[in-house]
Short mmCIF file of C-alpha atoms and ligand atoms in Angstrom, two decimals:
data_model
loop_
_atom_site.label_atom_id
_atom_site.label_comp_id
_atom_site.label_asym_id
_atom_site.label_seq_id
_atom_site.Cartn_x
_atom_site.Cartn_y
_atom_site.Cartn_z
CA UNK A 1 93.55 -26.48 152.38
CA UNK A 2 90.32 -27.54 150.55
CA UNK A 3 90.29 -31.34 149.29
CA UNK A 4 90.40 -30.48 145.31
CA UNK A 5 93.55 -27.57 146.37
CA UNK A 6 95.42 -30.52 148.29
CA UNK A 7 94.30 -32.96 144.82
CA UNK A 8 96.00 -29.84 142.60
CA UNK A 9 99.14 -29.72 145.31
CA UNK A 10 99.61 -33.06 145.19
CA UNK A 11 99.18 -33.90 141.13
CA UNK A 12 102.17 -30.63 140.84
CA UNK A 13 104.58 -32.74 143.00
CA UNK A 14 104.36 -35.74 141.07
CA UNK A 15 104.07 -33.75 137.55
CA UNK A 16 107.42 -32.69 138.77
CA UNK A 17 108.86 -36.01 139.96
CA UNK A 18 108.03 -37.47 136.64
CA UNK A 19 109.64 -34.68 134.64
CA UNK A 20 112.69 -35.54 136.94
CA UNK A 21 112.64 -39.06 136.42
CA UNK A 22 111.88 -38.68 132.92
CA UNK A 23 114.92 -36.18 132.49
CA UNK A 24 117.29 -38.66 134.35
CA UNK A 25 116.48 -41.71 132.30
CA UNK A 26 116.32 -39.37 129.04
CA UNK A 27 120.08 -38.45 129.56
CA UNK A 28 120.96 -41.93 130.52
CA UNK A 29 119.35 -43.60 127.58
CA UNK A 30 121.35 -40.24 125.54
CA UNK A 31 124.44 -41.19 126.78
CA UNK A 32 124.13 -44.99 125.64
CA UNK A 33 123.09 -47.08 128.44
CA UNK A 34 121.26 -49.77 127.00
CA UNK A 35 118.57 -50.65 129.83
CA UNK A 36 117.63 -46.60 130.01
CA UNK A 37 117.39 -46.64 126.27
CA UNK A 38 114.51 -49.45 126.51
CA UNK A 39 112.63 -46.80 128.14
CA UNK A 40 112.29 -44.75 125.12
CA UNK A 41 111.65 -43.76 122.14
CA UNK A 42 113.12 -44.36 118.96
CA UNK A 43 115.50 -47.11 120.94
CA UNK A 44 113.06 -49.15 122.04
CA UNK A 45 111.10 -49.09 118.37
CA UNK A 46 113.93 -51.97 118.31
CA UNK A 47 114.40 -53.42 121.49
CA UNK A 48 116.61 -56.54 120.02
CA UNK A 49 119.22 -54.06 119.18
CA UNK A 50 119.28 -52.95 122.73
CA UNK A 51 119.10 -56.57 124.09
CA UNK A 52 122.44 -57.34 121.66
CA UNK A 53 124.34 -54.46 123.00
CA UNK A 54 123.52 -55.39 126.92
CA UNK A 55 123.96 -59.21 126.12
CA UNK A 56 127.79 -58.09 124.52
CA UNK A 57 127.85 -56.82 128.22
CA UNK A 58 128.10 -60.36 129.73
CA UNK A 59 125.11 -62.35 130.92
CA UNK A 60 123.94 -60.23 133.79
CA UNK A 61 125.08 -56.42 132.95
CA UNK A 62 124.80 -53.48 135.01
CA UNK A 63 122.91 -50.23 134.59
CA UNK A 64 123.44 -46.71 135.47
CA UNK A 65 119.96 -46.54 136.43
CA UNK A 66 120.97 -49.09 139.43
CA UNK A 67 119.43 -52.06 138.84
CA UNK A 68 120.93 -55.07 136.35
CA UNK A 69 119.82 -56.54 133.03
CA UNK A 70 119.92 -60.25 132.49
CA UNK A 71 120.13 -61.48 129.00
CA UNK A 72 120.93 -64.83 127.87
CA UNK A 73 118.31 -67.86 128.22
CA UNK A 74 120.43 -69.82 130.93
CA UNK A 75 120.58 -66.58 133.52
CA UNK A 76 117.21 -65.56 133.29
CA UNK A 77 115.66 -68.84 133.39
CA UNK A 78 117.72 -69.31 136.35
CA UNK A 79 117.01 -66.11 138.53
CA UNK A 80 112.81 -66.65 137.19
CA UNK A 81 113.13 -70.24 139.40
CA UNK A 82 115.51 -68.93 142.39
CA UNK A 83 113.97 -68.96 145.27
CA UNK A 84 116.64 -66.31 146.69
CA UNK A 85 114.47 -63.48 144.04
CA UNK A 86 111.17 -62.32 144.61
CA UNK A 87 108.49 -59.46 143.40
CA UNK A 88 109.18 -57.26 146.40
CA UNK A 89 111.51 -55.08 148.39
CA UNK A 90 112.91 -56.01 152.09
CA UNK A 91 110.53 -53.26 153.16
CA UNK A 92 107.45 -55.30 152.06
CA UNK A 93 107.01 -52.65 148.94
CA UNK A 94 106.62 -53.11 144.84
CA UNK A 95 107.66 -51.37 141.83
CA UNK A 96 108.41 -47.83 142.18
CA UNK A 97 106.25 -45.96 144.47
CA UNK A 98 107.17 -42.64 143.37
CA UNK A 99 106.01 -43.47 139.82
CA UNK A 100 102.49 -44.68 141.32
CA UNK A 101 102.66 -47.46 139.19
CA UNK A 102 102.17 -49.30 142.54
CA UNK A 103 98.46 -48.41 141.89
CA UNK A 104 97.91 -50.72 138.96
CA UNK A 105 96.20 -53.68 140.57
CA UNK A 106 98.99 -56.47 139.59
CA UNK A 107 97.71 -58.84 142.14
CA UNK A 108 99.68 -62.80 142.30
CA UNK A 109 102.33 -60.56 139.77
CA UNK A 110 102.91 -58.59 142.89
CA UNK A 111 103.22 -60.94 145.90
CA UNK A 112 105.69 -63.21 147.20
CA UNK A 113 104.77 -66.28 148.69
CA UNK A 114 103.03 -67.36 151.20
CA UNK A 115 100.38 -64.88 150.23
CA UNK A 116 101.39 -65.68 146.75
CA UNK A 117 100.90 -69.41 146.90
CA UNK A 118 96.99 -68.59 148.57
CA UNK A 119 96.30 -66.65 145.78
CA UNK A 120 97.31 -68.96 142.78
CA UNK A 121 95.86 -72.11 144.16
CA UNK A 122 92.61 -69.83 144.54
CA UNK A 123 92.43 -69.58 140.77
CA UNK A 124 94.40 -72.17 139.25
CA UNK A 125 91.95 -74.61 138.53
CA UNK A 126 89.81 -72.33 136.16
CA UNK A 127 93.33 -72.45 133.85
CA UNK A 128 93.73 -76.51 133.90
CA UNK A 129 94.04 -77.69 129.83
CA UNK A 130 91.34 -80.23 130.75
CA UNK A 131 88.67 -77.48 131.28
CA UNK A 132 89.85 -75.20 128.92
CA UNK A 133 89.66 -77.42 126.25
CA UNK A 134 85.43 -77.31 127.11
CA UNK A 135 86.27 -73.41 125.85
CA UNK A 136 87.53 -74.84 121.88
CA UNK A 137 84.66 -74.70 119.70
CA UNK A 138 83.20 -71.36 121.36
CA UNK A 139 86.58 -69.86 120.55
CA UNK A 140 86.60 -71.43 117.30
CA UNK A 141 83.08 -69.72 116.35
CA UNK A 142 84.24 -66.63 117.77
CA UNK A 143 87.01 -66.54 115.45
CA UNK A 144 85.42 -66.95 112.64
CA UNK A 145 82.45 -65.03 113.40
CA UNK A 146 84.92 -62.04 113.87
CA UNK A 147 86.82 -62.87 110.03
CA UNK A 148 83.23 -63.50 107.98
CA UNK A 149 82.79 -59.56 109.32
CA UNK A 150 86.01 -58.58 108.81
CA UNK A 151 86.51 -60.26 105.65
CA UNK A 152 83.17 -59.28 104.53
CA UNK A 153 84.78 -55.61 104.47
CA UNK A 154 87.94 -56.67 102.33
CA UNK A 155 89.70 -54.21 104.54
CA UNK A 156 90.37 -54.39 107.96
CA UNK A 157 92.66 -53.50 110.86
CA UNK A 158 93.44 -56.71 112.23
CA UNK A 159 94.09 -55.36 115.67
CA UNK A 160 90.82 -53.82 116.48
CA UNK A 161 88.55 -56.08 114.28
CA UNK A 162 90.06 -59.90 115.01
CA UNK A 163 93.42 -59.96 117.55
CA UNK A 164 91.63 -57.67 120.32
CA UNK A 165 88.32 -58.95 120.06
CA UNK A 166 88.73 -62.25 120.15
CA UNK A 167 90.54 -62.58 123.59
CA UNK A 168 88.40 -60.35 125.32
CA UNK A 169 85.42 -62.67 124.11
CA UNK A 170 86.84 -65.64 125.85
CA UNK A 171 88.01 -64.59 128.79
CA UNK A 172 84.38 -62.43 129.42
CA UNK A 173 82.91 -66.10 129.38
CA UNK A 174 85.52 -67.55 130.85
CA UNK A 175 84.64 -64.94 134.04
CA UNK A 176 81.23 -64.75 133.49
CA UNK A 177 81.05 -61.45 132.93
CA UNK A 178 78.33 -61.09 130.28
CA UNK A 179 76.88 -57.53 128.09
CA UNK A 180 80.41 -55.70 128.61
CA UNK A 181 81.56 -53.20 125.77
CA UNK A 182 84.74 -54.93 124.02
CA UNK A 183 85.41 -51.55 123.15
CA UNK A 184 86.08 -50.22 126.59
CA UNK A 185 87.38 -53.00 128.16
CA UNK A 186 90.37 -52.58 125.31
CA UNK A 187 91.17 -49.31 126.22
CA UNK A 188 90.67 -50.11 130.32
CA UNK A 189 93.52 -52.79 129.37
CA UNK A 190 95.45 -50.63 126.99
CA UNK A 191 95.73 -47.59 130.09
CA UNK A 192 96.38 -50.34 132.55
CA UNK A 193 99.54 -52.48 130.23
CA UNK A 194 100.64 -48.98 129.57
CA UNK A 195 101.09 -48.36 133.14
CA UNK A 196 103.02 -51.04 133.73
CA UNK A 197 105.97 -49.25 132.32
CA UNK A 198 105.88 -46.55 135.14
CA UNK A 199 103.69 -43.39 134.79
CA UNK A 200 105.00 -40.34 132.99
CA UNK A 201 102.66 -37.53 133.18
CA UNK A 202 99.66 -36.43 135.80
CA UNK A 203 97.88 -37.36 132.46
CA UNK A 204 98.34 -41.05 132.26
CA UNK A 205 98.12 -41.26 136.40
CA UNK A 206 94.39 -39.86 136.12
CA UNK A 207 93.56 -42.49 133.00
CA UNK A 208 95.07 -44.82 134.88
CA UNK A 209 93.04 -44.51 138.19
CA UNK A 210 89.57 -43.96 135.99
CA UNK A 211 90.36 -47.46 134.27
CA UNK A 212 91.01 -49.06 137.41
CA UNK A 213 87.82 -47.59 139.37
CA UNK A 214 86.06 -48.29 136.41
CA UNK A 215 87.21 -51.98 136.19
CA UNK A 216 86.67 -52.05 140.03
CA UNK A 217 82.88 -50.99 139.79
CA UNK A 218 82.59 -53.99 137.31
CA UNK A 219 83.64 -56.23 139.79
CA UNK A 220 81.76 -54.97 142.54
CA UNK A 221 78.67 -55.76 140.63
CA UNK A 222 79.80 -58.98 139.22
CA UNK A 223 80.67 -60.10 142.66
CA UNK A 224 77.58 -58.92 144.02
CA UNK A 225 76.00 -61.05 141.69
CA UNK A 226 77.75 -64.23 142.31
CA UNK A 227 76.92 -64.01 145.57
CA UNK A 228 73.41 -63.65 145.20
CA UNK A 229 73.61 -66.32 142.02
CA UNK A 230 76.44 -68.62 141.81
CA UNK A 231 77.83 -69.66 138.47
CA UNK A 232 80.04 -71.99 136.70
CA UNK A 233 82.93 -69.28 136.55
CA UNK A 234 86.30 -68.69 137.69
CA UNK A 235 84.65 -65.83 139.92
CA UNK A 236 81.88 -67.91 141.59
CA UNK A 237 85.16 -69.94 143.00
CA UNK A 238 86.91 -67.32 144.26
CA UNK A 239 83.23 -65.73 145.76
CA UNK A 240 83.10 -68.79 147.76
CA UNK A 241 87.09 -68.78 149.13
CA UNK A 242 86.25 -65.14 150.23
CA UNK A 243 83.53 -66.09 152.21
CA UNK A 244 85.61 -68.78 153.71
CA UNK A 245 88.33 -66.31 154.82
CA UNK A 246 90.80 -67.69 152.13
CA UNK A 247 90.88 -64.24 150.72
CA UNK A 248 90.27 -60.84 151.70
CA UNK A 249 87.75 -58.69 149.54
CA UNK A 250 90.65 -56.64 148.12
CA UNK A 251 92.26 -59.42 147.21
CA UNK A 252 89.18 -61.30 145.38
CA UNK A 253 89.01 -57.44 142.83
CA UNK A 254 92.35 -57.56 142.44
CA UNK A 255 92.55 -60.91 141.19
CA UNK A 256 89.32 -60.85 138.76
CA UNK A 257 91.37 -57.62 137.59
CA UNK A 258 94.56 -59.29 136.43
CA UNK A 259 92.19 -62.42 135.16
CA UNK A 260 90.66 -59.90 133.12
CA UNK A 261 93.44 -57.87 131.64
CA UNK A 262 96.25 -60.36 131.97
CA UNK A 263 94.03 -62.36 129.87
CA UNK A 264 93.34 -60.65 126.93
CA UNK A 265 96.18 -57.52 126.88
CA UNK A 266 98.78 -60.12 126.03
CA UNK A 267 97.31 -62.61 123.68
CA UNK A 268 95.90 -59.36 121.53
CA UNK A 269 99.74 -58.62 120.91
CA UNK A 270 100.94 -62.36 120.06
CA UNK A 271 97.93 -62.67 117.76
CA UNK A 272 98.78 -59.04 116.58
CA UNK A 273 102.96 -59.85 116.75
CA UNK A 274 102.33 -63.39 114.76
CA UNK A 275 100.26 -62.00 112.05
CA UNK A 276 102.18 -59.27 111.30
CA UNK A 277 105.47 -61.98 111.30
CA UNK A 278 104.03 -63.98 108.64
CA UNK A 279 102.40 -60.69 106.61
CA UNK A 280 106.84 -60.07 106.51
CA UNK A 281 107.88 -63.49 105.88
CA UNK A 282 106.00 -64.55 103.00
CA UNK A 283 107.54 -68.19 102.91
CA UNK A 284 106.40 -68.89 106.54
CA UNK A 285 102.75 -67.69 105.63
CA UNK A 286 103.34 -70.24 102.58
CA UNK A 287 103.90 -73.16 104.76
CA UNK A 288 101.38 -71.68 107.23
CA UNK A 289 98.66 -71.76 104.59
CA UNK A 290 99.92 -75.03 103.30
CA UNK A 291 99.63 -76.95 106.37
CA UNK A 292 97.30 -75.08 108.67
CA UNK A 293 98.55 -78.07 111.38
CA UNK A 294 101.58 -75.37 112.02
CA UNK A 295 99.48 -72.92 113.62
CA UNK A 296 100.69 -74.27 116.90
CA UNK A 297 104.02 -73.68 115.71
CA UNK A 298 103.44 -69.69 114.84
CA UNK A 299 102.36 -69.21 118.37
CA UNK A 300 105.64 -70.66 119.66
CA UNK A 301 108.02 -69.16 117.26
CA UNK A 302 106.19 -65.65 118.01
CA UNK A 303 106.46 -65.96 121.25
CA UNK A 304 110.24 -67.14 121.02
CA UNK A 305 110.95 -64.15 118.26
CA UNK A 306 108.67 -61.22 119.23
CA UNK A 307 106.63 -61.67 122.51
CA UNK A 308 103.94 -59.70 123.85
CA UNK A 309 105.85 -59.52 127.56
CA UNK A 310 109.29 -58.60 126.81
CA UNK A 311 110.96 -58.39 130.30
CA UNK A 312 109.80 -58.70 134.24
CA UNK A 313 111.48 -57.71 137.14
CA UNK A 314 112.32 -59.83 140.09
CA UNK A 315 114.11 -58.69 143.68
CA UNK A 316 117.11 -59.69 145.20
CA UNK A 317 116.05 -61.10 148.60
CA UNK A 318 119.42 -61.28 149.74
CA UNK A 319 123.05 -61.19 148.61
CA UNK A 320 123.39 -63.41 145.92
CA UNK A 321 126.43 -64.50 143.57
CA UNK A 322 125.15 -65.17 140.17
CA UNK A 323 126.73 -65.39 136.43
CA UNK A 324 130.01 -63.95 138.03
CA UNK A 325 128.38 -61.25 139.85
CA UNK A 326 127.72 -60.45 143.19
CA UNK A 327 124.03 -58.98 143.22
CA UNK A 328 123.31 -56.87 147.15
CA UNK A 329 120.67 -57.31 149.06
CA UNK A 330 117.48 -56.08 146.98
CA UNK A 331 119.24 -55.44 144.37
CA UNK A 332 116.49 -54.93 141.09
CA UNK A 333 117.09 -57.46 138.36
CA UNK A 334 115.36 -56.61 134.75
CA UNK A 335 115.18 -60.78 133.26
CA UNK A 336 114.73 -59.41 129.94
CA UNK A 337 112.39 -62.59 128.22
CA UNK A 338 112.66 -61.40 124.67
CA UNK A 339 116.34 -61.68 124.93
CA UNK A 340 116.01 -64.83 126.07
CA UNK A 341 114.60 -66.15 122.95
CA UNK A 342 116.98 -64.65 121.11
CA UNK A 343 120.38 -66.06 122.69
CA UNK A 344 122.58 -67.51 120.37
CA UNK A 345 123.72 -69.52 122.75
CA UNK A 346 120.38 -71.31 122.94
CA UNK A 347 119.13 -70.67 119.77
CA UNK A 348 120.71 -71.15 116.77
CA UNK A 349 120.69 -68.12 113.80
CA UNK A 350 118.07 -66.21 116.35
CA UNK A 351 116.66 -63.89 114.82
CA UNK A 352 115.28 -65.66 111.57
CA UNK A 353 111.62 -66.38 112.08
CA UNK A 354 111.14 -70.30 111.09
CA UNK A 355 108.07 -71.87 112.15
CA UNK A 356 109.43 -75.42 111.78
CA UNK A 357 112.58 -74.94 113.81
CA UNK A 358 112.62 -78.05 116.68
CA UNK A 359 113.47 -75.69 119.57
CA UNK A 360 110.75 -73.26 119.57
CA UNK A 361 108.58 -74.22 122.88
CA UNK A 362 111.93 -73.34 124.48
CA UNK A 363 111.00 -69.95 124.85
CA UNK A 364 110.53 -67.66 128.50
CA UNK A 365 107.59 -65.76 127.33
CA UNK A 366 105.57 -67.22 129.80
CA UNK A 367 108.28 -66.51 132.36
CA UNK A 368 109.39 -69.36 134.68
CA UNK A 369 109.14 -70.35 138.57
CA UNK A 370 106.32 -69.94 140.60
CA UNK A 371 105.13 -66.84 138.28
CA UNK A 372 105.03 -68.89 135.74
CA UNK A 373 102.00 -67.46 133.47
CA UNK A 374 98.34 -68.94 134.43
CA UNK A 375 96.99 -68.37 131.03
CA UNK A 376 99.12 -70.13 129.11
CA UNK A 377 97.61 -72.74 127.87
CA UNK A 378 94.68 -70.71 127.14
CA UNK A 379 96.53 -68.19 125.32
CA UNK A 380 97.79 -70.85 123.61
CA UNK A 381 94.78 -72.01 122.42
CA UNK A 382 93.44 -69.09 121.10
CA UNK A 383 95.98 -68.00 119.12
CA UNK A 384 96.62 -71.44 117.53
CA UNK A 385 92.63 -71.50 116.22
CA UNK A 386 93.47 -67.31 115.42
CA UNK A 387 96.27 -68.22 113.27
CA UNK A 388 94.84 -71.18 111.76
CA UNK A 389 91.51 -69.61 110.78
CA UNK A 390 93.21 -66.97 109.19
CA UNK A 391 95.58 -69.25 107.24
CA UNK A 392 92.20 -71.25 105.94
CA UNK A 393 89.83 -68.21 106.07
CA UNK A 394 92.26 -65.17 104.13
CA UNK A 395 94.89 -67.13 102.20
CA UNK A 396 95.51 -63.98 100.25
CA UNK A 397 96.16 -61.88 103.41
CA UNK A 398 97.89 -59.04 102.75
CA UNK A 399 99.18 -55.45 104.39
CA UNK A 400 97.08 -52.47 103.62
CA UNK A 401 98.49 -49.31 105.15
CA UNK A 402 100.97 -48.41 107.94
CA UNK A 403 101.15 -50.38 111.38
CA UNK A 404 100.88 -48.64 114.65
CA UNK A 405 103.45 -50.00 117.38
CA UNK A 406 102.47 -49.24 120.76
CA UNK A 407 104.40 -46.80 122.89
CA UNK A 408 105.30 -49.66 125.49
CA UNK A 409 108.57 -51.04 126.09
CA UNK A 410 106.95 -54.05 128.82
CA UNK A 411 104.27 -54.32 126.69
CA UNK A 412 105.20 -55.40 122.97
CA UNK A 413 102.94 -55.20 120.22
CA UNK A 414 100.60 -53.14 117.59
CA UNK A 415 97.86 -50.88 118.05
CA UNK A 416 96.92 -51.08 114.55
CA UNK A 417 97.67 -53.65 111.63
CA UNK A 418 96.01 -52.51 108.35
CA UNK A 419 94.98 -55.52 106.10
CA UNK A 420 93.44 -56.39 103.30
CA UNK A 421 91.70 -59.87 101.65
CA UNK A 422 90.16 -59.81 98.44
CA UNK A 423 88.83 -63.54 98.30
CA UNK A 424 87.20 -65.17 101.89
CA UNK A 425 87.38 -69.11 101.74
CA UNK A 426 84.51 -70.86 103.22
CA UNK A 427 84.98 -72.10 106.57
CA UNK A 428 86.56 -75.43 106.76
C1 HEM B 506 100.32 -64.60 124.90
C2 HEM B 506 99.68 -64.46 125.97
C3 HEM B 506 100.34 -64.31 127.32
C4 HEM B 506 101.63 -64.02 127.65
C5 HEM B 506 102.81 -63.75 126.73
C6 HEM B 506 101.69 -63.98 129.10
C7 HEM B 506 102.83 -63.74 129.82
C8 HEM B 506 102.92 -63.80 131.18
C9 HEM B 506 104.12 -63.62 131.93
C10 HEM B 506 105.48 -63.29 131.32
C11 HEM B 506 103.82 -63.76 133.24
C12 HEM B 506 104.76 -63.72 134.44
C13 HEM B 506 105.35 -62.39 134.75
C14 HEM B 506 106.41 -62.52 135.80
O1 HEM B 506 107.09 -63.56 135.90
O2 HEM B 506 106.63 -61.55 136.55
C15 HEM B 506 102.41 -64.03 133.32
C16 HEM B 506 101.72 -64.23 134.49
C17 HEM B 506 100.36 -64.36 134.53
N1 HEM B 506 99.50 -64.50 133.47
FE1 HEM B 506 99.99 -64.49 131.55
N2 HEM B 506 100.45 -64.25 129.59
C18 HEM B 506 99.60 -64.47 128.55
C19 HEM B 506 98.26 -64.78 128.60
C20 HEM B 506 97.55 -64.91 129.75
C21 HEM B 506 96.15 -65.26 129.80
C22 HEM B 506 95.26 -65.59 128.61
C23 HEM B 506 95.81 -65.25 131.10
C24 HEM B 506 94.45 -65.60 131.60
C25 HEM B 506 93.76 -65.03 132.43
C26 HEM B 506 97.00 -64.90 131.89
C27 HEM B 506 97.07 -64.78 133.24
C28 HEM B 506 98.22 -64.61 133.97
C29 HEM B 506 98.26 -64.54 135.42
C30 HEM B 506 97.08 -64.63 136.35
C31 HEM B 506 99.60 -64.39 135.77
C32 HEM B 506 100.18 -64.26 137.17
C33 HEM B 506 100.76 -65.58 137.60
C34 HEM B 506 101.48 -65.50 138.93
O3 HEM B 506 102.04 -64.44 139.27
O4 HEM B 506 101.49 -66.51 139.63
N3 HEM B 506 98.03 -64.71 131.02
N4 HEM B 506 101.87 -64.06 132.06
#
């Protein structure tokens, strides 16, 4: 058989394993099971409902996809920091092979330690608050460099033209990589966070394996380059542990890939998921625009209410008795991190957004344990100066046409916020 027949063979067998898979968790989600009803479409348009049902279920509740949900703050904080749960299978394998979204280059996401712990120490010190804070007034210019042109326009979508920009700005510079179309490197991260939620058609595989080759090449080069001419940046480090044998060359891509597109894919959507909070809670953009010192406060109360990462999955390393259930060997656990926030038991009245509440840093949406996100207090930053330029900049911020969610149940957020400002206030 010729390469491209075998290529044609081979896409047919998975077409057809997807349309399986996609017909089993269909009929699931059909005949109510909550977690298979996350999977699709119109359940997961609201995924809190879902996260009610399964958290009426008991604390940890079982699927009949096989694998359990855990809901409430207490459980999945406490599996995210067990040291009995990992990222991988007793076999040594991730995710689900037959949906190939073992391809998607997940990197630390995807290893257990001790290969994990290499890894993160590796790149941690790019993320420490001390150094980031160097990063402030660039990504305070940015920001408002991105509103005078939006708001010079009166209408804008503020997904494309301010949330999606803006991270990819910052973390470009923050990995050197310099002359890169925004443009593309939104839609590399768009096919890549879509993958995350398992591939469903030949389609999406092929997207998915032209963003990563594409986002591959780009690191080939900037690598190259950093050999040749060190930098300042979070890749000239890792250059330099690669050619002391503390990582492999695989390794060193895969990690500048999840830099990359773990660094902007999520804080586009709690940018995107804050804006569009206080666009529907009028008094909360009051007090935003009031006191523009609460900006920190609409980052955590998104990310407690509606956050960009709404679950992870972590692996049963071996039998383990938890929240009154015994959990086998291996045994897949969904820690669902948007339910967490909303746990009654943790928060009280959950599901009113209130910027000033006292208990909003008590979120998950960073996750917890040794995964515990490396961004975060970048991401932080950034969308505290987004959300306090646009309380100063477009006080009369306003919606302007139908949103776009995105067709992601990992993933949470909008592909397209319409807005409108008739009067831009100076910078301040
Ligand atoms: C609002 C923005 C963000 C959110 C909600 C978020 C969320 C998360 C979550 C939930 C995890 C852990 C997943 C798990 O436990 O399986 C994670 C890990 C990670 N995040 Fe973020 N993230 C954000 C921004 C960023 C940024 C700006 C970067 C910067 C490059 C970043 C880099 C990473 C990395 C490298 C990991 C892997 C850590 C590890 O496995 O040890 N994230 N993030």
């Amino acid at each position: 058989m010729t390469t491209a027949a075998a290529d044609r063979r081979a896409e047919l067998v998975l077409g057809l394993r997807l349309a399986v898979q996609h017909a089993v968790t269909w009929t699931t989600a059909r005949l109510g099971d909550p977690a298979a009803r996350l999977m699709h479409s119109p359940w997961r348009d609201d995924p809190y409902a879902i996260y009610r049902t399964l958290r009426a279920q008991g604390p940890l509740a079982r699927s009949k996809l096989g694998l359990w949900a855990a809901t409430t703050h207490e459980v999945c904080d406490a599996i995210l920091r067990d040291r009995r749960f990992g990222v991988r299978t007793s076999d040594g394998s991730y995710g689900d092979p037959s949906a190939a979204a073992a391809e998607v280059p997940l990197s630390l996401l995807e290893l257990d330690p001790p290969d994990h712990t290499r890894l993160r120490k590796l790149a941690a010190p790019a993320f420490r608050p001390r150094k980031l804070e160097g990063y402030r007034q660039r990504v305070e210019e940015a920001a408002h460099e991105l509103l005078d042109r939006a708001l010079a326009r009166g209408e804008f979508d503020l997904v494309r033209d301010f949330a999606t920009p803006l991270p990819i700005r910052v973390i470009c510079e923050l990995i050197g990589l310099s002359g890169v179309d925004a443009g593309h490197l939104a839609e590399h991260g768009r096919v890549l966070a879509g993958a995350l939620d398992g591939i469903r058609s030949p389609r999406q595989l092929r997207a998915m394996r032209r963003s990563s080759r594409a986002l591959g090449e780009l690191f080939g080069d900037l690598i190259e380059q950093r050999t040749r001419e060190p930098g300042e940046d979070v890749v000239t480090d890792l250059v330099t542990a690669f050619e002391d044998d503390r990582l492999d060359g695989a390794e060193l891509v895969d990690l500048c890939n999840v830099l990359l597109v773990a660094g902007f894919e999520t804080t586009v959507n709690l940018i995107g998921n804050g804006a569009l909070a206080l666009l529907e809670h009028p008094d909360q953009w009051r007090r935003l625009r009031a006191d523009p010192d609460l900006a920190g406060a609409v980052v955590e109360e998104t990310l407690r209410w509606n956050p960009p990462v709404q679950m992870t999955m972590r692996i049963a390393h071996e039998p383990v008795e938890i929240a009154g259930r015994r959990l086998s060997r291996d045994a897949p656990v969904l820690v669902m991190l948007a339910a967490a926030g909303r746990d009654p038991g943790r928060h009280p009245d959950p599901d009113r957004f209130d910027i000033t509440r006292e208990d909003r840093a008590d979120h998950l949406a960073f996750s917890g344990g040794i995964h515990y996100c490396l961004g975060a207090p970048l991401a932080r930053m950034e969308s505290e100066i987004a959300f306090r330029a646009l309380a100063t900049r477009a006080p009369e911020l306003r919606r302007a046409g139908a949103l776009v969610r995105r067709p992601t149940s990992i993933i949470h957020g909008l592909s397209a916020l319409p807005v409108a400002a008739t009067r831009a206030a100076a910078r301040r």
